[in-house]
Amino acid sequence: MIATDHVLACIIAGARSIYSWDLVVTKVDGKIIIDKRDGSQVDFMSVNETANDAPNNEDKDIMNTPLKLSQEASCLNQNVSQMVLDYQENAEAMDNPNPFEDEDEGVGSAACGAYRYRKVTIPGNPKATQEFEQQPMSIAIRTEVNAKTLGTGGQKQLVSIKVLNEYDPKLNTSWRKNLEAQRGAILATELKNNSFKIGRWTAQAILSGCDVMKLGYASRVDAKDPWSHTILSVQTHITDSFAEQIGMHLNNVYGIIRSVANMVMGWEDGKYLLIKDPMKSVIRFYDVPWETFADDEQEEEEEVEEEGPELDEEGRPLPEQSSGPLAGRR
């Protein structure tokens, strides 16, 4: 299997989600490739998706609709992950350059971070009826690491940096007034209101091998301005302990991936669409044609080549020759 931590995290935490999302699953020669569509909802982070009073499109403030809040949260996480980095000291250069650097804009055009390619082997089940279920399965995963830091013993620790955002202090306990005194209660509320998002973050941290998760709390400077925020606090969590706290056990993480893979391996080679049902806590597979979701650049287009004028021995164009009554006219 080949996939990124983003798509696998959606599958792992899928039972916690309310909104619909989809992934493209391709099976070729006994190998499975899981990817997302361009512009997919998977690229964005939801806000208060699992809250009792979740945002809706009928909100009088358009900035507080689900789509706008999702864009705000995604942009905030991108900016904060760069803001907290120390570029001057202890910066570590990777062996290979960032594959998403824009050559025209130069170094720094892409967000700083590291891509960590990992190979994970999930053991098979000797009691299974199908042969592929009995065999171990290897997964090649491209994961993201936001930073590194030094632990108490001086050892290097990989860090995942994420941010929760408050868009309306009146909905819950105001973070500005109560965050220092009621951190546990506020975190518990966020775990309830953003179960899928925090579950995705935790699954990504597990897959990337991050030792630590830095969880920030950001609030709007003005409730009417979605693009100006203040970082109120940052909490540090040990990834394994935090995963246990939210009920995401390591065996379940890889067991879910293996279950999905076993299902696909039992089908014929082809392309399938995995969709989270918007009404139920289930995922569905649909068989789609090979050319579905193909990039425009990969589609075959007929090209008409125009023939240029004939040239003489010295490379000059020969005069046009015609016959009949239309000579000299075009």
Short mmCIF file of C-alpha atoms in Angstrom, two decimals:
data_model
loop_
_atom_site.label_atom_id
_atom_site.label_comp_id
_atom_site.label_asym_id
_atom_site.label_seq_id
_atom_site.Cartn_x
_atom_site.Cartn_y
_atom_site.Cartn_z
CA MET A 1 0.00 0.00 0.00
CA ILE A 2 1.12 3.56 -0.77
CA ALA A 3 -0.47 6.60 0.90
CA THR A 4 0.14 9.83 2.81
CA ASP A 5 -0.49 10.39 6.49
CA HIS A 6 -3.33 12.81 5.64
CA VAL A 7 -5.48 10.23 3.83
CA LEU A 8 -4.73 7.40 6.24
CA ALA A 9 -5.57 9.65 9.19
CA CYS A 10 -9.00 10.32 7.65
CA ILE A 11 -9.66 6.59 7.44
CA ILE A 12 -8.41 5.96 10.98
CA ALA A 13 -10.54 8.73 12.51
CA GLY A 14 -13.41 8.32 10.05
CA ALA A 15 -15.86 7.01 12.65
CA ARG A 16 -15.60 10.36 14.46
CA SER A 17 -16.53 12.50 11.45
CA ILE A 18 -19.86 14.10 10.61
CA TYR A 19 -19.12 15.87 7.33
CA SER A 20 -18.70 13.89 4.15
CA TRP A 21 -15.31 13.42 2.46
CA ASP A 22 -13.90 11.07 -0.14
CA LEU A 23 -10.69 9.36 -1.21
CA VAL A 24 -9.58 7.66 -4.42
CA VAL A 25 -8.40 4.06 -4.03
CA THR A 26 -6.57 2.35 -6.90
CA LYS A 27 -5.67 -1.35 -6.98
CA VAL A 28 -3.08 -2.46 -9.54
CA ASP A 29 -1.15 -5.75 -9.61
CA GLY A 30 -1.79 -6.51 -5.96
CA LYS A 31 -0.81 -2.99 -4.81
CA ILE A 32 -3.10 -0.35 -3.33
CA ILE A 33 -2.67 3.40 -3.78
CA ILE A 34 -4.83 5.75 -1.73
CA ASP A 35 -4.97 9.41 -2.75
CA LYS A 36 -7.25 12.44 -2.57
CA ARG A 37 -8.77 14.56 -5.31
CA ASP A 38 -7.45 18.05 -6.00
CA GLY A 39 -9.31 20.57 -3.87
CA SER A 40 -10.78 17.82 -1.73
CA GLN A 41 -12.34 18.54 1.66
CA VAL A 42 -9.52 16.45 3.11
CA ASP A 43 -7.18 19.43 2.54
CA PHE A 44 -9.09 21.57 5.03
CA MET A 45 -9.72 21.40 8.76
CA SER A 46 -13.24 21.48 10.13
CA VAL A 47 -14.27 23.61 13.10
CA ASN A 48 -16.69 22.38 15.79
CA GLU A 49 -17.80 19.62 13.44
CA THR A 50 -19.02 17.35 16.23
CA ALA A 51 -20.43 20.07 18.53
CA ASN A 52 -24.08 20.12 19.54
CA ASP A 53 -24.43 23.60 17.98
CA ALA A 54 -22.19 23.00 14.97
CA PRO A 55 -21.75 25.87 12.46
CA ASN A 56 -24.27 25.97 9.63
CA ASN A 57 -24.69 27.78 6.34
CA GLU A 58 -27.63 29.77 7.70
CA ASP A 59 -25.47 31.74 10.13
CA LYS A 60 -26.07 35.47 9.78
CA ASP A 61 -22.29 36.04 9.72
CA ILE A 62 -20.96 34.47 6.54
CA MET A 63 -17.50 34.31 8.13
CA ASN A 64 -18.84 31.71 10.59
CA THR A 65 -20.19 29.28 8.00
CA PRO A 66 -18.51 25.84 7.87
CA LEU A 67 -16.56 26.60 4.67
CA LYS A 68 -15.20 29.94 5.89
CA LEU A 69 -14.28 28.54 9.29
CA SER A 70 -12.53 25.64 7.60
CA GLN A 71 -10.44 28.02 5.48
CA GLU A 72 -9.63 30.12 8.54
CA ALA A 73 -8.51 27.11 10.59
CA SER A 74 -6.37 25.71 7.77
CA CYS A 75 -4.65 29.05 7.15
CA LEU A 76 -4.10 29.58 10.89
CA ASN A 77 -2.49 26.17 11.31
CA GLN A 78 -0.18 26.79 8.36
CA ASN A 79 0.94 30.17 9.68
CA VAL A 80 1.43 29.08 13.29
CA SER A 81 3.44 26.01 12.27
CA GLN A 82 5.94 28.41 10.64
CA MET A 83 5.78 31.16 13.26
CA VAL A 84 7.01 28.96 16.11
CA LEU A 85 10.07 27.67 14.25
CA ASP A 86 13.57 28.85 15.07
CA TYR A 87 15.34 29.36 11.76
CA GLN A 88 18.50 30.79 13.33
CA GLU A 89 19.63 28.05 15.72
CA ASN A 90 19.56 24.27 15.54
CA ALA A 91 18.07 24.24 12.06
CA GLU A 92 18.55 20.84 10.44
CA ALA A 93 18.96 20.50 6.69
CA MET A 94 17.34 17.48 5.08
CA ASP A 95 19.16 15.22 2.64
CA ASN A 96 16.79 16.14 -0.20
CA PRO A 97 15.18 19.50 -1.06
CA ASN A 98 11.50 20.23 -0.57
CA PRO A 99 9.67 18.66 -3.54
CA PHE A 100 7.11 21.48 -3.49
CA GLU A 101 9.56 24.38 -3.76
CA ASP A 102 8.71 26.73 -6.61
CA GLU A 103 11.87 27.26 -8.67
CA ASP A 104 10.62 30.62 -9.92
CA GLU A 105 10.07 31.94 -6.39
CA GLY A 106 13.21 30.40 -4.94
CA VAL A 107 13.95 28.84 -1.57
CA GLY A 108 11.29 29.48 1.04
CA SER A 109 8.36 29.44 -1.37
CA ALA A 110 7.01 26.34 0.39
CA ALA A 111 6.31 25.95 4.10
CA CYS A 112 9.28 24.74 6.12
CA GLY A 113 8.99 21.24 7.48
CA ALA A 114 10.16 17.74 6.75
CA TYR A 115 8.65 14.87 4.82
CA ARG A 116 9.43 11.58 6.45
CA TYR A 117 8.99 8.47 4.35
CA ARG A 118 8.26 5.43 6.48
CA LYS A 119 7.65 1.76 5.79
CA VAL A 120 5.28 0.01 8.17
CA THR A 121 4.63 -3.73 8.13
CA ILE A 122 1.35 -5.01 9.54
CA PRO A 123 1.37 -8.72 10.40
CA GLY A 124 -1.16 -11.04 8.82
CA ASN A 125 -3.80 -13.21 10.44
CA PRO A 126 -2.86 -16.93 10.26
CA LYS A 127 -6.49 -17.90 10.90
CA ALA A 128 -7.85 -15.88 7.97
CA THR A 129 -9.45 -17.67 5.05
CA GLN A 130 -7.88 -15.60 2.27
CA GLU A 131 -4.20 -16.01 1.49
CA PHE A 132 -3.52 -12.25 1.25
CA GLU A 133 -5.03 -11.79 4.71
CA GLN A 134 -2.56 -14.30 6.14
CA GLN A 135 0.48 -12.52 4.67
CA PRO A 136 2.13 -9.43 6.22
CA MET A 137 1.29 -6.16 4.49
CA SER A 138 3.81 -3.35 3.93
CA ILE A 139 2.73 0.29 3.78
CA ALA A 140 4.87 3.09 2.34
CA ILE A 141 3.72 6.34 3.96
CA ARG A 142 4.78 9.91 3.28
CA THR A 143 4.38 11.70 6.60
CA GLU A 144 4.92 15.30 7.69
CA VAL A 145 6.95 16.53 10.65
CA ASN A 146 6.65 20.20 11.63
CA ALA A 147 9.74 20.59 13.83
CA LYS A 148 12.27 18.99 16.14
CA THR A 149 13.18 19.83 19.69
CA LEU A 150 15.40 18.52 22.46
CA GLY A 151 13.91 16.41 25.22
CA THR A 152 14.79 16.46 28.90
CA GLY A 153 17.70 14.09 28.32
CA GLY A 154 19.03 16.06 25.36
CA GLN A 155 17.72 13.59 22.78
CA LYS A 156 16.06 14.81 19.60
CA GLN A 157 12.28 14.67 19.53
CA LEU A 158 10.05 15.08 16.48
CA VAL A 159 7.17 17.50 16.95
CA SER A 160 3.70 17.89 15.44
CA ILE A 161 2.32 21.43 15.77
CA LYS A 162 -1.44 22.04 15.58
CA VAL A 163 -3.75 24.86 16.64
CA LEU A 164 -7.33 24.98 17.86
CA ASN A 165 -9.17 28.21 17.18
CA GLU A 166 -11.97 30.03 18.99
CA TYR A 167 -14.22 32.04 16.70
CA ASP A 168 -17.03 33.01 19.09
CA PRO A 169 -16.29 33.27 22.85
CA LYS A 170 -20.01 33.27 23.61
CA LEU A 171 -20.51 29.70 22.41
CA ASN A 172 -18.42 28.11 25.17
CA THR A 173 -16.16 29.15 28.01
CA SER A 174 -14.15 32.20 26.96
CA TRP A 175 -10.54 31.14 26.43
CA ARG A 176 -9.15 34.57 27.22
CA LYS A 177 -10.72 34.58 30.67
CA ASN A 178 -10.59 30.94 31.71
CA LEU A 179 -7.88 29.11 29.77
CA GLU A 180 -5.25 29.30 32.50
CA ALA A 181 -7.61 28.18 35.27
CA GLN A 182 -9.67 25.62 33.33
CA ARG A 183 -7.30 24.03 30.82
CA GLY A 184 -8.59 20.53 31.44
CA ALA A 185 -12.23 21.49 31.01
CA ILE A 186 -11.53 23.50 27.84
CA LEU A 187 -9.53 20.62 26.33
CA ALA A 188 -12.34 18.20 27.15
CA THR A 189 -14.81 20.51 25.40
CA GLU A 190 -12.58 20.71 22.32
CA LEU A 191 -12.23 16.92 22.26
CA LYS A 192 -16.01 16.75 22.14
CA ASN A 193 -16.54 19.54 19.58
CA ASN A 194 -13.63 18.63 17.29
CA SER A 195 -13.39 14.88 17.75
CA PHE A 196 -12.63 14.14 14.09
CA LYS A 197 -10.06 16.92 13.64
CA ILE A 198 -8.11 16.09 16.80
CA GLY A 199 -8.34 12.39 15.94
CA ARG A 200 -6.80 13.14 12.52
CA TRP A 201 -3.99 15.13 14.11
CA THR A 202 -3.25 12.34 16.57
CA ALA A 203 -3.28 9.66 13.87
CA GLN A 204 -0.89 11.76 11.75
CA ALA A 205 1.46 12.14 14.71
CA ILE A 206 1.43 8.38 15.28
CA LEU A 207 2.07 7.58 11.62
CA SER A 208 4.92 10.11 11.35
CA GLY A 209 6.54 8.89 14.56
CA CYS A 210 6.31 12.29 16.29
CA ASP A 211 7.21 12.01 19.97
CA VAL A 212 5.45 15.21 20.99
CA MET A 213 2.30 17.10 19.98
CA LYS A 214 2.21 20.86 20.50
CA LEU A 215 -1.43 21.94 20.76
CA GLY A 216 -2.03 25.68 20.57
CA TYR A 217 -5.07 27.76 21.43
CA ALA A 218 -5.80 30.78 19.25
CA SER A 219 -8.62 33.30 19.48
CA ARG A 220 -9.72 36.07 17.16
CA VAL A 221 -8.53 39.54 18.12
CA ASP A 222 -11.95 40.78 17.00
CA ALA A 223 -14.89 38.41 16.71
CA LYS A 224 -15.73 40.03 13.36
CA ASP A 225 -12.22 39.61 11.91
CA PRO A 226 -11.37 36.01 10.92
CA TRP A 227 -7.79 36.81 9.83
CA SER A 228 -6.27 38.31 13.01
CA HIS A 229 -5.58 35.98 15.93
CA THR A 230 -3.81 35.87 19.25
CA ILE A 231 -2.03 32.75 20.49
CA LEU A 232 -3.22 32.39 24.07
CA SER A 233 -1.39 29.24 25.11
CA VAL A 234 0.43 26.16 23.87
CA GLN A 235 0.19 22.78 25.58
CA THR A 236 2.66 19.94 25.11
CA HIS A 237 1.42 16.36 24.99
CA ILE A 238 3.28 13.07 24.65
CA THR A 239 1.81 11.52 21.52
CA ASP A 240 1.29 8.01 22.88
CA SER A 241 -0.29 9.24 26.12
CA PHE A 242 -2.55 11.69 24.31
CA ALA A 243 -3.66 8.97 21.89
CA GLU A 244 -4.63 6.73 24.79
CA GLN A 245 -6.47 9.64 26.39
CA ILE A 246 -8.73 10.12 23.37
CA GLY A 247 -9.26 6.38 22.88
CA MET A 248 -7.01 5.93 19.86
CA HIS A 249 -5.07 2.76 20.60
CA LEU A 250 -2.13 1.76 18.44
CA ASN A 251 -3.56 -1.66 17.57
CA ASN A 252 -6.80 -0.05 16.38
CA VAL A 253 -4.91 2.47 14.23
CA TYR A 254 -3.21 -0.18 12.13
CA GLY A 255 -6.11 -2.61 12.45
CA ILE A 256 -8.42 -0.15 10.65
CA ILE A 257 -5.90 0.29 7.84
CA ARG A 258 -5.50 -3.46 7.49
CA SER A 259 -9.26 -4.01 7.40
CA VAL A 260 -9.73 -1.51 4.56
CA ALA A 261 -6.78 -3.00 2.66
CA ASN A 262 -8.13 -6.55 3.03
CA MET A 263 -11.47 -5.43 1.63
CA VAL A 264 -9.89 -3.83 -1.44
CA MET A 265 -7.49 -6.73 -2.01
CA GLY A 266 -10.48 -9.03 -2.45
CA TRP A 267 -11.65 -7.04 -5.48
CA GLU A 268 -10.44 -6.90 -9.05
CA ASP A 269 -7.90 -4.34 -10.21
CA GLY A 270 -9.53 -0.98 -10.76
CA LYS A 271 -10.30 2.43 -9.32
CA TYR A 272 -12.67 2.90 -6.40
CA LEU A 273 -14.13 5.92 -4.62
CA LEU A 274 -14.23 5.74 -0.83
CA ILE A 275 -16.91 8.09 0.55
CA LYS A 276 -17.81 8.91 4.12
CA ASP A 277 -21.59 8.71 4.28
CA PRO A 278 -22.93 12.16 5.25
CA MET A 279 -25.86 10.65 7.18
CA LYS A 280 -24.26 7.67 8.93
CA SER A 281 -20.99 6.79 10.60
CA VAL A 282 -19.98 4.44 7.78
CA ILE A 283 -17.82 4.57 4.68
CA ARG A 284 -18.89 3.29 1.27
CA PHE A 285 -16.96 2.14 -1.79
CA TYR A 286 -17.99 2.80 -5.37
CA ASP A 287 -16.43 1.25 -8.46
CA VAL A 288 -15.54 4.00 -10.95
CA PRO A 289 -13.98 3.95 -14.44
CA TRP A 290 -10.20 4.21 -14.81
CA GLU A 291 -10.31 7.64 -16.41
CA THR A 292 -12.33 9.15 -13.56
CA PHE A 293 -10.56 12.06 -11.80
CA ALA A 294 -7.77 12.02 -14.39
CA ASP A 295 -5.75 15.24 -14.51
CA ASP A 296 -6.30 17.45 -17.50
CA GLU A 297 -2.61 17.28 -18.28
CA GLN A 298 -2.80 13.50 -18.57
CA GLU A 299 -5.72 13.47 -20.95
CA GLU A 300 -4.85 12.87 -24.58
CA GLU A 301 -5.57 15.87 -26.73
CA GLU A 302 -5.47 16.00 -30.48
CA GLU A 303 -2.84 18.42 -31.69
CA VAL A 304 -2.93 19.91 -35.17
CA GLU A 305 0.51 20.73 -36.48
CA GLU A 306 0.77 23.50 -39.03
CA GLU A 307 3.31 23.08 -41.78
CA GLY A 308 5.70 25.98 -42.18
CA PRO A 309 6.70 27.57 -45.48
CA GLU A 310 9.18 25.77 -47.71
CA LEU A 311 12.73 27.11 -47.53
CA ASP A 312 15.43 27.40 -50.21
CA GLU A 313 19.03 26.29 -49.81
CA GLU A 314 19.89 29.51 -47.97
CA GLY A 315 17.05 29.15 -45.54
CA ARG A 316 14.81 31.81 -47.14
CA PRO A 317 11.08 31.06 -47.69
CA LEU A 318 10.17 30.15 -51.24
CA PRO A 319 7.53 32.33 -52.98
CA GLU A 320 4.02 30.93 -52.95
CA GLN A 321 2.93 29.38 -56.22
CA SER A 322 -0.61 29.02 -57.42
CA SER A 323 -2.35 28.26 -60.71
CA GLY A 324 -5.64 29.10 -62.35
CA PRO A 325 -7.80 32.14 -61.94
CA LEU A 326 -7.08 32.45 -58.20
CA ALA A 327 -3.33 33.00 -58.68
CA GLY A 328 -2.00 35.58 -56.30
CA ARG A 329 -5.10 35.46 -54.10
CA ARG A 330 -5.76 33.64 -50.85
#
